[in-house]
């Protein structure tokens, strides 16, 4: 249940939030100790705190997950991580330091949970969950930084030195942990309450094997990824419509294996204690008085984010994910789309028309003439009409002050996020592991294992749910998988790692991100720099920076 995120007030963990040393875990006078953790409530507060780290990592700005990719680029608001490949991007970058530090704080909390639960059989379940969370945090770190320090035990004092291990050793640790957890009787086989579970363990095990396989070039790793993905549920039909899955009504769906839970009842301020997922991936939509949602206008969809739906198909209009992802019709109020009494009667101000629908605009207007007759068509083309009916480039539309290009509606919170006009008001759950991706992990592993027939079977499970034209065995390659991952998983915190893992980062970013010029993404950018602040606090990292940084 979402109440797992309610933390006891006494559990402040000042030492963690400060983190003045590499891992400062010295118990201060105002930090709970053995007597508190010996109680059921005290230990539950600690276990819940380990889960609350998910909100810190995923609920804010997804700069390292989605910034500097082919799908999102600079909007009206420029942030320094929109260009992750320039001279200004160094080991002192604050977004990189925050990502690294937040993950080690989360690992520290997981280690605390494991430590204080030992020797108490009633706490075996919480220990197993904490180990699963820790494996996920290390998976994020190794995908971004390569090898990192492996801190597997609670630190009772101040840790000032921890050696960096190889990426393969980190993957080995993750795989060993998840292999054991995937069959552990201490975890539920599946869960819809936000707890880490066996299905989630299998999903992340599949991803870890797949990612390690690119390092080892081992067919056995890819085969293991397929086996784990099947155990998580890959191969089963997906029956929930995409737009339903990505709605308030989709929360708790069995297709979602693991998520970050939110609800107004579990926060102090429902206006400001939610997540930012709804606000990102959108153009600026003006002030609150206009009746639209709050948007950050930072990571704005590129033209390729539209055109990827027009790739690998003869009929892009069939793919229900496009309309499930984009708000193509901006009405008098943004939220009128979700009101059945207003959806087809509220006047459409702007129609963001994809390339494959340009020829059908007259038919579009005729379907609901009262609502659509006076809509300004904004063409999602390299050159096309903007909100004023003037021919401009798509790149110019991205950075216009207001209403430039189609916004994401995929993450809209039609309840709390609609009620409060604020950056961080969304109480929609953030999906971290779901069967749509599990199937695509299996498909990618099949391609690497030279099994195109297996790959197309997994891909078509995903495409069948979307009513997209079926893929063929002859089409199966890594580019197809990356395109399908874009259509299915856009904005879900995977894209940068996908491009880096497959070796396609430079190719895709330079071709489709207007912020990035040809030749700008050199080899060093396939890993982030170890933060300068981490090296200063951990002398064992000196001389072990990633190549090129």
Coordinates of C-alpha atoms in Angstrom, one line a residue:
X1 CA 0.0 0.0 0.0
X2 CA 1.1 3.6 -0.5
X3 CA 1.2 4.1 3.2
X4 CA 4.7 2.5 3.2
X5 CA 6.0 5.9 2.4
X6 CA 4.7 7.5 5.6
X7 CA 7.8 8.0 7.7
X8 CA 7.8 8.3 11.5
X9 CA 8.6 11.9 12.4
X10 CA 11.4 10.9 14.7
X11 CA 13.2 9.3 11.7
X12 CA 15.0 12.4 10.4
X13 CA 18.4 10.7 9.5
X14 CA 20.3 14.0 9.6
X15 CA 23.5 12.1 9.0
X16 CA 22.2 10.9 5.6
X17 CA 21.0 14.3 4.4
X18 CA 24.2 15.9 5.2
X19 CA 26.6 13.3 3.8
X20 CA 29.6 15.4 4.6
X21 CA 31.9 12.5 4.2
X22 CA 31.8 9.7 1.6
X23 CA 29.3 7.8 3.6
X24 CA 28.6 9.6 6.9
X25 CA 26.6 7.1 8.9
X26 CA 27.7 8.1 12.4
X27 CA 24.6 8.1 14.6
X28 CA 24.1 11.6 15.9
X29 CA 22.2 12.3 19.1
X30 CA 18.9 13.1 17.2
X31 CA 19.1 10.0 15.0
X32 CA 17.3 6.8 16.1
X33 CA 19.4 4.0 17.5
X34 CA 19.1 0.3 18.7
X35 CA 16.3 0.9 21.1
X36 CA 14.2 2.5 18.5
X37 CA 14.9 -0.1 15.8
X38 CA 14.2 -2.9 18.3
X39 CA 10.5 -1.8 18.1
X40 CA 8.2 -2.8 15.3
X41 CA 7.3 0.8 14.6
X42 CA 10.9 1.9 14.6
X43 CA 12.1 -0.7 12.2
X44 CA 9.1 -0.2 9.9
X45 CA 10.0 3.5 9.7
X46 CA 13.5 2.6 8.7
X47 CA 12.3 0.1 6.0
X48 CA 9.9 2.8 4.7
X49 CA 12.7 5.3 4.6
X50 CA 14.6 3.0 2.3
X51 CA 11.6 3.1 -0.1
X52 CA 11.3 6.9 0.2
X53 CA 14.7 7.1 -1.6
X54 CA 12.8 6.1 -4.7
X55 CA 10.9 9.4 -4.5
X56 CA 14.2 11.3 -4.2
X57 CA 15.8 9.6 -7.2
X58 CA 12.8 9.4 -9.6
X59 CA 10.4 12.1 -8.4
X60 CA 12.4 15.2 -9.3
X61 CA 14.3 16.1 -12.4
X62 CA 15.3 13.2 -14.7
X63 CA 18.3 14.9 -16.2
X64 CA 20.7 11.9 -16.3
X65 CA 17.9 9.5 -17.3
X66 CA 16.4 11.5 -20.2
X67 CA 18.5 14.6 -20.8
X68 CA 20.8 14.8 -23.8
X69 CA 19.0 12.0 -25.7
X70 CA 17.4 11.8 -29.2
X71 CA 13.9 12.1 -27.8
X72 CA 14.1 15.3 -25.7
X73 CA 16.0 18.6 -26.1
X74 CA 16.0 22.2 -25.0
X75 CA 12.6 23.9 -24.6
X76 CA 11.6 27.4 -23.5
X77 CA 13.6 26.9 -20.3
X78 CA 17.3 26.0 -20.7
X79 CA 19.0 23.8 -18.1
X80 CA 22.6 22.9 -18.1
X81 CA 21.9 19.2 -18.6
X82 CA 20.1 19.7 -21.9
X83 CA 23.6 19.6 -23.4
X84 CA 25.5 16.8 -21.7
X85 CA 28.3 16.8 -24.3
X86 CA 29.8 20.3 -24.3
X87 CA 32.9 21.7 -22.7
X88 CA 30.9 23.0 -19.8
X89 CA 30.0 19.4 -18.8
X90 CA 32.6 18.3 -16.3
X91 CA 33.1 16.2 -13.3
X92 CA 31.9 19.2 -11.2
X93 CA 28.4 19.1 -12.8
X94 CA 25.8 19.4 -10.1
X95 CA 23.3 17.0 -11.7
X96 CA 25.9 14.3 -11.9
X97 CA 26.9 14.8 -8.3
X98 CA 23.3 14.8 -7.1
X99 CA 22.6 11.6 -8.9
X100 CA 25.6 9.9 -7.5
X101 CA 25.1 11.1 -3.9
X102 CA 21.4 10.4 -3.9
X103 CA 22.1 6.8 -4.9
X104 CA 24.7 6.3 -2.2
X105 CA 22.4 7.7 0.4
X106 CA 19.7 5.3 -0.8
X107 CA 22.2 2.4 -0.6
X108 CA 23.2 3.5 2.9
X109 CA 19.5 3.4 4.0
X110 CA 19.1 -0.1 2.5
X111 CA 22.2 -1.3 4.3
X112 CA 20.8 0.1 7.6
X113 CA 17.6 -1.8 7.0
X114 CA 19.4 -5.0 6.3
X115 CA 21.7 -4.6 9.4
X116 CA 18.9 -3.8 11.9
X117 CA 16.8 -6.6 10.6
X118 CA 19.4 -9.3 11.0
X119 CA 18.8 -12.0 13.6
X120 CA 15.1 -11.3 13.6
X121 CA 13.2 -13.8 11.4
X122 CA 10.1 -11.6 11.4
X123 CA 12.1 -9.0 9.5
X124 CA 13.3 -11.3 6.7
X125 CA 10.8 -9.8 4.2
X126 CA 12.0 -6.3 4.8
X127 CA 15.6 -7.3 4.5
X128 CA 14.9 -9.0 1.2
X129 CA 13.1 -5.9 -0.1
X130 CA 16.0 -3.7 1.0
X131 CA 18.4 -5.9 -0.9
X132 CA 16.2 -5.6 -4.0
X133 CA 16.2 -1.8 -3.7
X134 CA 20.0 -1.8 -3.3
X135 CA 20.4 -3.9 -6.4
X136 CA 18.3 -1.4 -8.4
X137 CA 20.4 1.5 -7.1
X138 CA 23.6 -0.2 -8.1
X139 CA 22.1 -1.0 -11.5
X140 CA 21.4 2.7 -12.0
X141 CA 25.0 3.6 -10.9
X142 CA 26.8 1.0 -13.1
X143 CA 24.8 2.0 -16.2
X144 CA 25.7 5.6 -15.7
X145 CA 29.3 5.5 -14.3
X146 CA 30.6 2.0 -15.0
X147 CA 32.5 0.6 -12.1
X148 CA 31.7 2.2 -8.7
X149 CA 32.5 1.5 -5.0
X150 CA 30.5 -1.5 -3.7
X151 CA 29.4 -0.7 -0.2
X152 CA 27.6 -3.8 1.0
X153 CA 27.6 -3.4 4.7
X154 CA 26.3 -0.9 7.2
X155 CA 28.9 1.8 8.0
X156 CA 28.8 2.4 11.8
X157 CA 31.1 5.4 11.8
X158 CA 32.5 7.6 9.0
X159 CA 33.6 5.8 5.8
X160 CA 36.2 8.0 4.1
X161 CA 37.6 5.5 1.6
X162 CA 36.1 2.8 -0.6
X163 CA 37.8 1.4 -3.6
X164 CA 36.2 1.4 -7.0
X165 CA 35.5 -2.0 -8.5
X166 CA 35.0 -2.9 -12.2
X167 CA 31.6 -2.6 -13.9
X168 CA 31.6 -6.4 -14.4
X169 CA 32.1 -6.9 -10.6
X170 CA 29.2 -4.6 -9.9
X171 CA 27.0 -6.5 -12.4
X172 CA 28.1 -9.8 -10.7
X173 CA 26.9 -8.5 -7.4
X174 CA 23.6 -7.3 -8.8
X175 CA 23.0 -10.6 -10.6
X176 CA 23.9 -12.7 -7.5
X177 CA 21.6 -10.7 -5.3
X178 CA 18.7 -10.7 -7.8
X179 CA 19.1 -14.4 -8.6
X180 CA 18.7 -15.3 -4.9
X181 CA 15.8 -12.8 -4.4
X182 CA 13.9 -13.9 -7.4
X183 CA 13.1 -17.2 -5.8
X184 CA 13.2 -16.1 -2.1
X185 CA 10.2 -17.0 0.0
X186 CA 10.9 -13.8 1.9
X187 CA 9.5 -11.8 -1.1
X188 CA 6.0 -11.9 -2.4
X189 CA 5.8 -13.4 -5.9
X190 CA 4.2 -10.2 -7.2
X191 CA 2.9 -7.1 -5.5
X192 CA 0.6 -4.2 -6.3
X193 CA 1.4 -2.3 -3.1
X194 CA 4.8 -0.8 -4.2
X195 CA 6.9 -3.5 -2.4
X196 CA 9.8 -5.1 -4.1
X197 CA 8.9 -8.6 -5.2
X198 CA 10.0 -11.7 -7.1
X199 CA 8.7 -10.5 -10.4
X200 CA 10.5 -7.2 -10.1
X201 CA 13.7 -9.1 -9.1
X202 CA 13.4 -11.2 -12.3
X203 CA 12.8 -8.1 -14.4
X204 CA 15.9 -6.4 -13.1
X205 CA 17.8 -9.6 -13.3
X206 CA 17.0 -9.8 -17.0
X207 CA 18.2 -6.2 -17.4
X208 CA 21.4 -6.8 -15.5
X209 CA 22.2 -9.9 -17.6
X210 CA 21.4 -8.0 -20.8
X211 CA 23.6 -5.0 -19.8
X212 CA 26.5 -7.3 -18.7
X213 CA 26.2 -9.2 -21.9
X214 CA 27.3 -6.0 -23.8
X215 CA 30.5 -6.0 -21.7
X216 CA 31.2 -9.8 -21.8
X217 CA 29.9 -10.4 -25.3
X218 CA 28.6 -13.6 -23.8
X219 CA 25.7 -15.4 -25.4
X220 CA 25.1 -17.1 -22.1
X221 CA 24.4 -13.7 -20.6
X222 CA 21.8 -12.9 -23.3
X223 CA 20.2 -16.3 -22.9
X224 CA 20.0 -15.8 -19.1
X225 CA 18.4 -12.4 -19.7
X226 CA 15.7 -14.1 -21.8
X227 CA 15.1 -16.8 -19.2
X228 CA 14.8 -14.2 -16.4
X229 CA 12.5 -12.0 -18.5
X230 CA 10.2 -15.0 -19.1
X231 CA 10.1 -15.7 -15.4
X232 CA 9.0 -12.0 -14.9
X233 CA 6.2 -12.5 -17.3
X234 CA 7.6 -11.7 -20.8
X235 CA 5.7 -13.7 -23.4
X236 CA 2.3 -13.1 -21.9
X237 CA -0.3 -11.0 -23.8
X238 CA -0.7 -7.4 -22.7
X239 CA -4.4 -6.8 -22.4
X240 CA -4.7 -3.3 -20.8
X241 CA -4.9 -0.6 -23.4
X242 CA -1.9 1.7 -23.3
X243 CA -3.9 4.8 -22.5
X244 CA -5.7 3.1 -19.7
X245 CA -2.4 1.8 -18.2
X246 CA -1.1 5.4 -18.3
X247 CA -4.0 6.9 -16.4
X248 CA -5.1 7.3 -12.8
X249 CA -7.2 4.2 -13.4
X250 CA -4.1 2.2 -14.4
X251 CA -2.5 2.4 -11.1
X252 CA -2.3 -1.0 -9.4
X253 CA -2.4 -2.9 -12.7
X254 CA -0.7 -6.3 -12.5
X255 CA 1.3 -5.4 -15.6
X256 CA 3.3 -3.0 -13.4
X257 CA 5.9 -5.0 -11.6
X258 CA 7.4 -2.2 -9.5
X259 CA 6.6 1.4 -9.0
X260 CA 7.2 4.5 -6.9
X261 CA 3.9 5.1 -5.1
X262 CA 2.3 8.4 -4.4
X263 CA -1.0 9.6 -2.9
X264 CA -2.2 12.8 -1.3
X265 CA -2.7 10.9 1.9
X266 CA 1.0 10.1 2.2
X267 CA 2.5 13.6 1.9
X268 CA 2.5 16.7 4.0
X269 CA 1.5 19.1 1.2
X270 CA -0.4 17.6 -1.8
X271 CA 0.4 20.8 -3.8
X272 CA 4.1 20.4 -3.6
X273 CA 5.2 17.0 -2.4
X274 CA 4.3 14.9 -5.4
X275 CA 6.5 14.2 -8.4
X276 CA 7.5 16.2 -11.5
X277 CA 6.8 13.5 -14.2
X278 CA 3.6 15.3 -15.4
X279 CA 5.4 18.6 -15.7
X280 CA 8.3 17.5 -17.9
X281 CA 8.3 16.6 -21.6
X282 CA 6.0 19.5 -22.5
X283 CA 6.0 23.0 -24.0
X284 CA 5.2 26.0 -21.9
X285 CA 1.4 26.2 -21.6
X286 CA 1.0 29.6 -20.1
X287 CA -0.3 30.6 -16.6
X288 CA -2.8 29.1 -14.3
X289 CA -5.5 31.4 -15.5
X290 CA -5.6 29.6 -18.9
X291 CA -6.8 26.4 -17.4
X292 CA -3.9 24.3 -18.5
X293 CA -1.4 22.1 -16.6
X294 CA 1.8 23.3 -15.2
X295 CA 4.8 22.4 -17.4
X296 CA 8.5 22.9 -16.9
X297 CA 9.4 23.3 -20.6
X298 CA 12.8 21.9 -20.1
X299 CA 13.0 18.5 -21.8
X300 CA 10.8 19.1 -24.8
X301 CA 9.9 16.3 -27.4
X302 CA 12.1 16.4 -30.5
X303 CA 10.7 16.0 -34.0
X304 CA 12.1 12.4 -33.9
X305 CA 9.9 11.7 -30.8
X306 CA 7.0 12.1 -33.2
X307 CA 8.5 10.6 -36.3
X308 CA 9.6 7.4 -34.5
X309 CA 5.9 6.4 -34.6
X310 CA 6.2 6.8 -38.4
X311 CA 9.1 4.4 -38.6
X312 CA 8.9 0.6 -38.9
X313 CA 5.3 0.7 -40.0
X314 CA 3.1 1.3 -43.0
X315 CA 0.3 2.8 -41.0
X316 CA 1.4 5.0 -38.0
X317 CA -2.2 6.0 -37.3
X318 CA -2.9 2.5 -36.1
X319 CA -0.5 2.8 -33.2
X320 CA -2.6 3.8 -30.2
X321 CA 0.5 4.8 -28.2
X322 CA 0.9 8.1 -30.1
X323 CA -2.4 9.5 -28.9
X324 CA -1.7 7.9 -25.5
X325 CA 1.6 9.8 -25.3
X326 CA 0.8 13.2 -26.8
X327 CA -1.9 15.8 -26.2
X328 CA -2.5 16.5 -29.9
X329 CA -5.6 18.7 -29.3
X330 CA -5.1 21.6 -26.8
X331 CA -8.6 22.7 -25.9
X332 CA -9.9 25.9 -24.2
X333 CA -8.7 24.1 -21.1
X334 CA -6.1 21.4 -21.2
X335 CA -8.1 19.2 -18.9
X336 CA -11.3 19.3 -21.0
X337 CA -9.8 16.3 -22.9
X338 CA -10.5 14.1 -19.9
X339 CA -14.0 15.3 -19.3
X340 CA -16.4 13.1 -21.4
X341 CA -19.0 16.0 -21.4
X342 CA -16.4 18.4 -22.9
X343 CA -14.0 16.2 -24.8
X344 CA -15.7 16.7 -28.2
X345 CA -17.4 20.0 -27.6
X346 CA -14.8 22.2 -25.9
X347 CA -13.2 24.4 -28.6
X348 CA -9.8 23.1 -29.8
X349 CA -7.3 26.0 -29.8
X350 CA -4.4 24.2 -31.3
X351 CA -4.2 20.9 -33.2
X352 CA -0.7 19.4 -33.2
X353 CA -0.8 17.5 -36.4
X354 CA 1.7 14.7 -37.0
X355 CA 3.1 14.3 -40.5
X356 CA 0.9 11.3 -41.4
X357 CA -2.3 13.2 -40.6
X358 CA -1.6 16.4 -42.6
X359 CA -3.7 15.2 -45.5
X360 CA -6.6 14.4 -43.3
X361 CA -7.1 17.8 -41.6
X362 CA -10.4 18.6 -43.4
X363 CA -11.8 15.2 -42.2
X364 CA -10.6 15.9 -38.7
X365 CA -12.4 19.2 -38.6
X366 CA -15.6 17.7 -40.1
X367 CA -15.8 15.1 -37.4
X368 CA -16.6 17.7 -34.7
X369 CA -17.1 21.0 -36.5
X370 CA -18.3 22.9 -33.5
X371 CA -15.2 22.2 -31.5
X372 CA -12.6 22.0 -34.3
X373 CA -13.6 24.5 -37.0
X374 CA -11.4 27.3 -35.7
X375 CA -8.5 25.3 -34.4
X376 CA -5.0 26.5 -35.5
X377 CA -3.1 23.6 -37.0
X378 CA 0.5 23.4 -35.7
X379 CA 2.3 21.0 -38.0
X380 CA 4.8 18.6 -36.5
X381 CA 7.1 18.8 -39.5
X382 CA 10.7 19.9 -40.1
X383 CA 9.1 23.1 -41.5
X384 CA 5.4 23.8 -40.9
X385 CA 2.9 26.2 -39.5
X386 CA 3.2 27.4 -35.9
X387 CA 0.6 28.7 -33.4
X388 CA 0.3 31.9 -35.5
X389 CA 0.0 30.0 -38.8
X390 CA 3.5 31.1 -39.8
X391 CA 5.9 28.6 -41.4
X392 CA 8.7 27.9 -38.9
X393 CA 11.0 25.1 -38.2
X394 CA 10.1 22.5 -35.6
X395 CA 13.2 23.4 -33.6
X396 CA 12.0 27.0 -33.4
X397 CA 8.6 25.8 -32.2
X398 CA 10.3 23.9 -29.4
X399 CA 11.8 27.1 -27.9
X400 CA 8.8 29.4 -28.5
X401 CA 7.4 31.1 -25.4
X402 CA 4.1 29.3 -25.3
X403 CA 2.2 26.3 -26.9
X404 CA 5.1 25.5 -29.3
X405 CA 4.8 21.7 -29.8
X406 CA 2.6 18.9 -28.6
X407 CA 3.0 18.1 -24.9
X408 CA 3.2 14.7 -23.3
X409 CA -0.1 13.6 -21.7
X410 CA 1.2 10.2 -20.9
X411 CA 1.9 11.0 -17.2
X412 CA -1.1 13.3 -16.6
X413 CA -2.6 13.2 -13.1
X414 CA -6.2 14.0 -13.7
X415 CA -6.9 14.3 -10.0
X416 CA -4.3 15.9 -7.8
X417 CA -2.2 17.2 -10.7
X418 CA -5.2 18.8 -12.2
X419 CA -6.3 20.4 -8.9
X420 CA -2.9 22.0 -8.1
X421 CA -1.1 24.1 -10.7
X422 CA 2.4 23.3 -9.5
X423 CA 5.6 21.7 -10.7
X424 CA 5.5 18.8 -8.2
X425 CA 1.8 18.2 -7.7
X426 CA 1.4 14.9 -9.5
X427 CA 0.4 12.0 -7.3
X428 CA 0.5 9.5 -10.2
X429 CA 2.7 6.5 -9.5
X430 CA 5.9 6.3 -11.4
X431 CA 6.3 3.0 -13.1
X432 CA 9.8 1.6 -12.8
X433 CA 9.4 -2.0 -14.1
X434 CA 6.5 -3.2 -16.3
X435 CA 5.9 -6.0 -18.7
X436 CA 6.0 -3.8 -21.8
X437 CA 9.7 -3.3 -21.1
X438 CA 10.3 -6.8 -19.9
X439 CA 9.3 -8.1 -23.3
X440 CA 11.6 -5.6 -25.0
X441 CA 14.5 -6.7 -22.8
X442 CA 13.8 -10.2 -23.9
X443 CA 13.6 -9.1 -27.6
X444 CA 16.9 -7.3 -27.4
X445 CA 18.6 -10.3 -25.8
X446 CA 17.2 -12.5 -28.5
X447 CA 18.8 -10.2 -31.2
X448 CA 22.1 -10.4 -29.4
X449 CA 21.8 -14.1 -29.2
X450 CA 21.1 -14.3 -32.9
X451 CA 17.5 -15.3 -32.5
X452 CA 15.4 -12.9 -34.6
X453 CA 12.4 -15.2 -34.5
X454 CA 12.3 -15.0 -30.7
X455 CA 12.8 -11.3 -30.9
X456 CA 9.9 -10.6 -33.2
X457 CA 7.6 -12.7 -31.0
X458 CA 8.4 -10.5 -27.9
X459 CA 8.2 -7.3 -29.9
X460 CA 4.8 -8.2 -31.3
X461 CA 3.3 -8.7 -27.9
X462 CA 4.0 -5.1 -27.3
X463 CA 2.9 -3.9 -30.7
X464 CA -0.3 -6.0 -30.6
X465 CA -1.4 -4.2 -27.4
X466 CA -0.9 -0.9 -29.2
X467 CA -2.7 -2.2 -32.4
X468 CA 0.4 -1.3 -34.3
X469 CA 1.3 -3.0 -37.6
X470 CA 3.1 -6.3 -36.7
X471 CA 6.9 -6.4 -36.9
X472 CA 8.5 -9.0 -39.2
X473 CA 11.5 -11.3 -38.4
X474 CA 13.5 -9.6 -41.2
X475 CA 13.2 -6.3 -39.5
X476 CA 14.7 -7.4 -36.2
X477 CA 17.8 -5.5 -35.3
X478 CA 19.0 -3.2 -32.5
X479 CA 17.7 -0.1 -34.3
X480 CA 14.2 -1.6 -34.4
X481 CA 14.4 -2.4 -30.7
X482 CA 15.5 1.2 -29.8
X483 CA 12.7 2.6 -31.9
X484 CA 10.2 0.4 -30.2
X485 CA 11.6 1.3 -26.8
X486 CA 11.1 4.9 -27.7
X487 CA 7.4 4.3 -28.7
X488 CA 6.6 2.2 -25.7
X489 CA 8.8 3.7 -22.9
X490 CA 9.4 7.4 -23.7
X491 CA 10.0 9.4 -20.6
X492 CA 10.2 6.4 -18.3
X493 CA 13.8 7.0 -17.2
X494 CA 15.5 4.5 -19.6
X495 CA 16.6 6.4 -22.8
X496 CA 20.1 7.5 -22.0
X497 CA 21.1 4.1 -20.6
X498 CA 19.5 2.4 -23.7
X499 CA 21.5 4.4 -26.1
X500 CA 24.8 4.1 -24.1
X501 CA 24.3 0.3 -23.6
X502 CA 23.8 -0.4 -27.3
X503 CA 26.6 1.9 -28.5
X504 CA 24.1 4.1 -30.3
X505 CA 24.4 7.2 -28.2
X506 CA 26.4 9.3 -30.7
X507 CA 24.5 8.1 -33.7
X508 CA 21.0 8.8 -32.4
X509 CA 21.7 12.0 -30.4
X510 CA 23.7 13.7 -33.2
X511 CA 21.0 12.8 -35.8
X512 CA 17.9 13.8 -33.8
X513 CA 18.8 16.3 -31.0
X514 CA 19.0 19.9 -32.2
X515 CA 21.2 20.8 -29.2
X516 CA 24.0 18.5 -30.4
X517 CA 26.2 18.9 -33.4
X518 CA 27.9 16.2 -35.5
X519 CA 31.0 14.8 -33.9
X520 CA 30.2 16.2 -30.5
X521 CA 29.5 12.9 -28.7
X522 CA 32.9 11.3 -28.3
X523 CA 33.7 8.0 -26.7
X524 CA 34.1 9.5 -23.2
X525 CA 30.5 10.5 -23.0
X526 CA 29.3 6.9 -22.9
X527 CA 30.0 7.0 -19.2
X528 CA 29.4 9.9 -16.8
X529 CA 32.4 11.4 -14.9
X530 CA 32.8 10.3 -11.3
X531 CA 31.8 13.5 -9.5
X532 CA 34.7 15.7 -8.3
X533 CA 33.0 16.0 -4.9
X534 CA 33.0 12.2 -4.5
X535 CA 36.7 12.0 -5.4
X536 CA 37.5 14.7 -2.8
X537 CA 35.6 12.8 -0.1
X538 CA 36.9 9.4 -1.1
X539 CA 40.7 9.3 -1.7
X540 CA 40.5 5.8 -3.0
X541 CA 38.9 7.2 -6.2
X542 CA 41.9 9.4 -7.0
X543 CA 43.4 8.3 -10.2
X544 CA 40.4 6.2 -11.1
X545 CA 38.3 8.7 -13.0
X546 CA 36.5 7.5 -16.2
X547 CA 38.6 7.8 -19.3
X548 CA 38.6 11.3 -20.9
X549 CA 37.3 13.1 -17.8

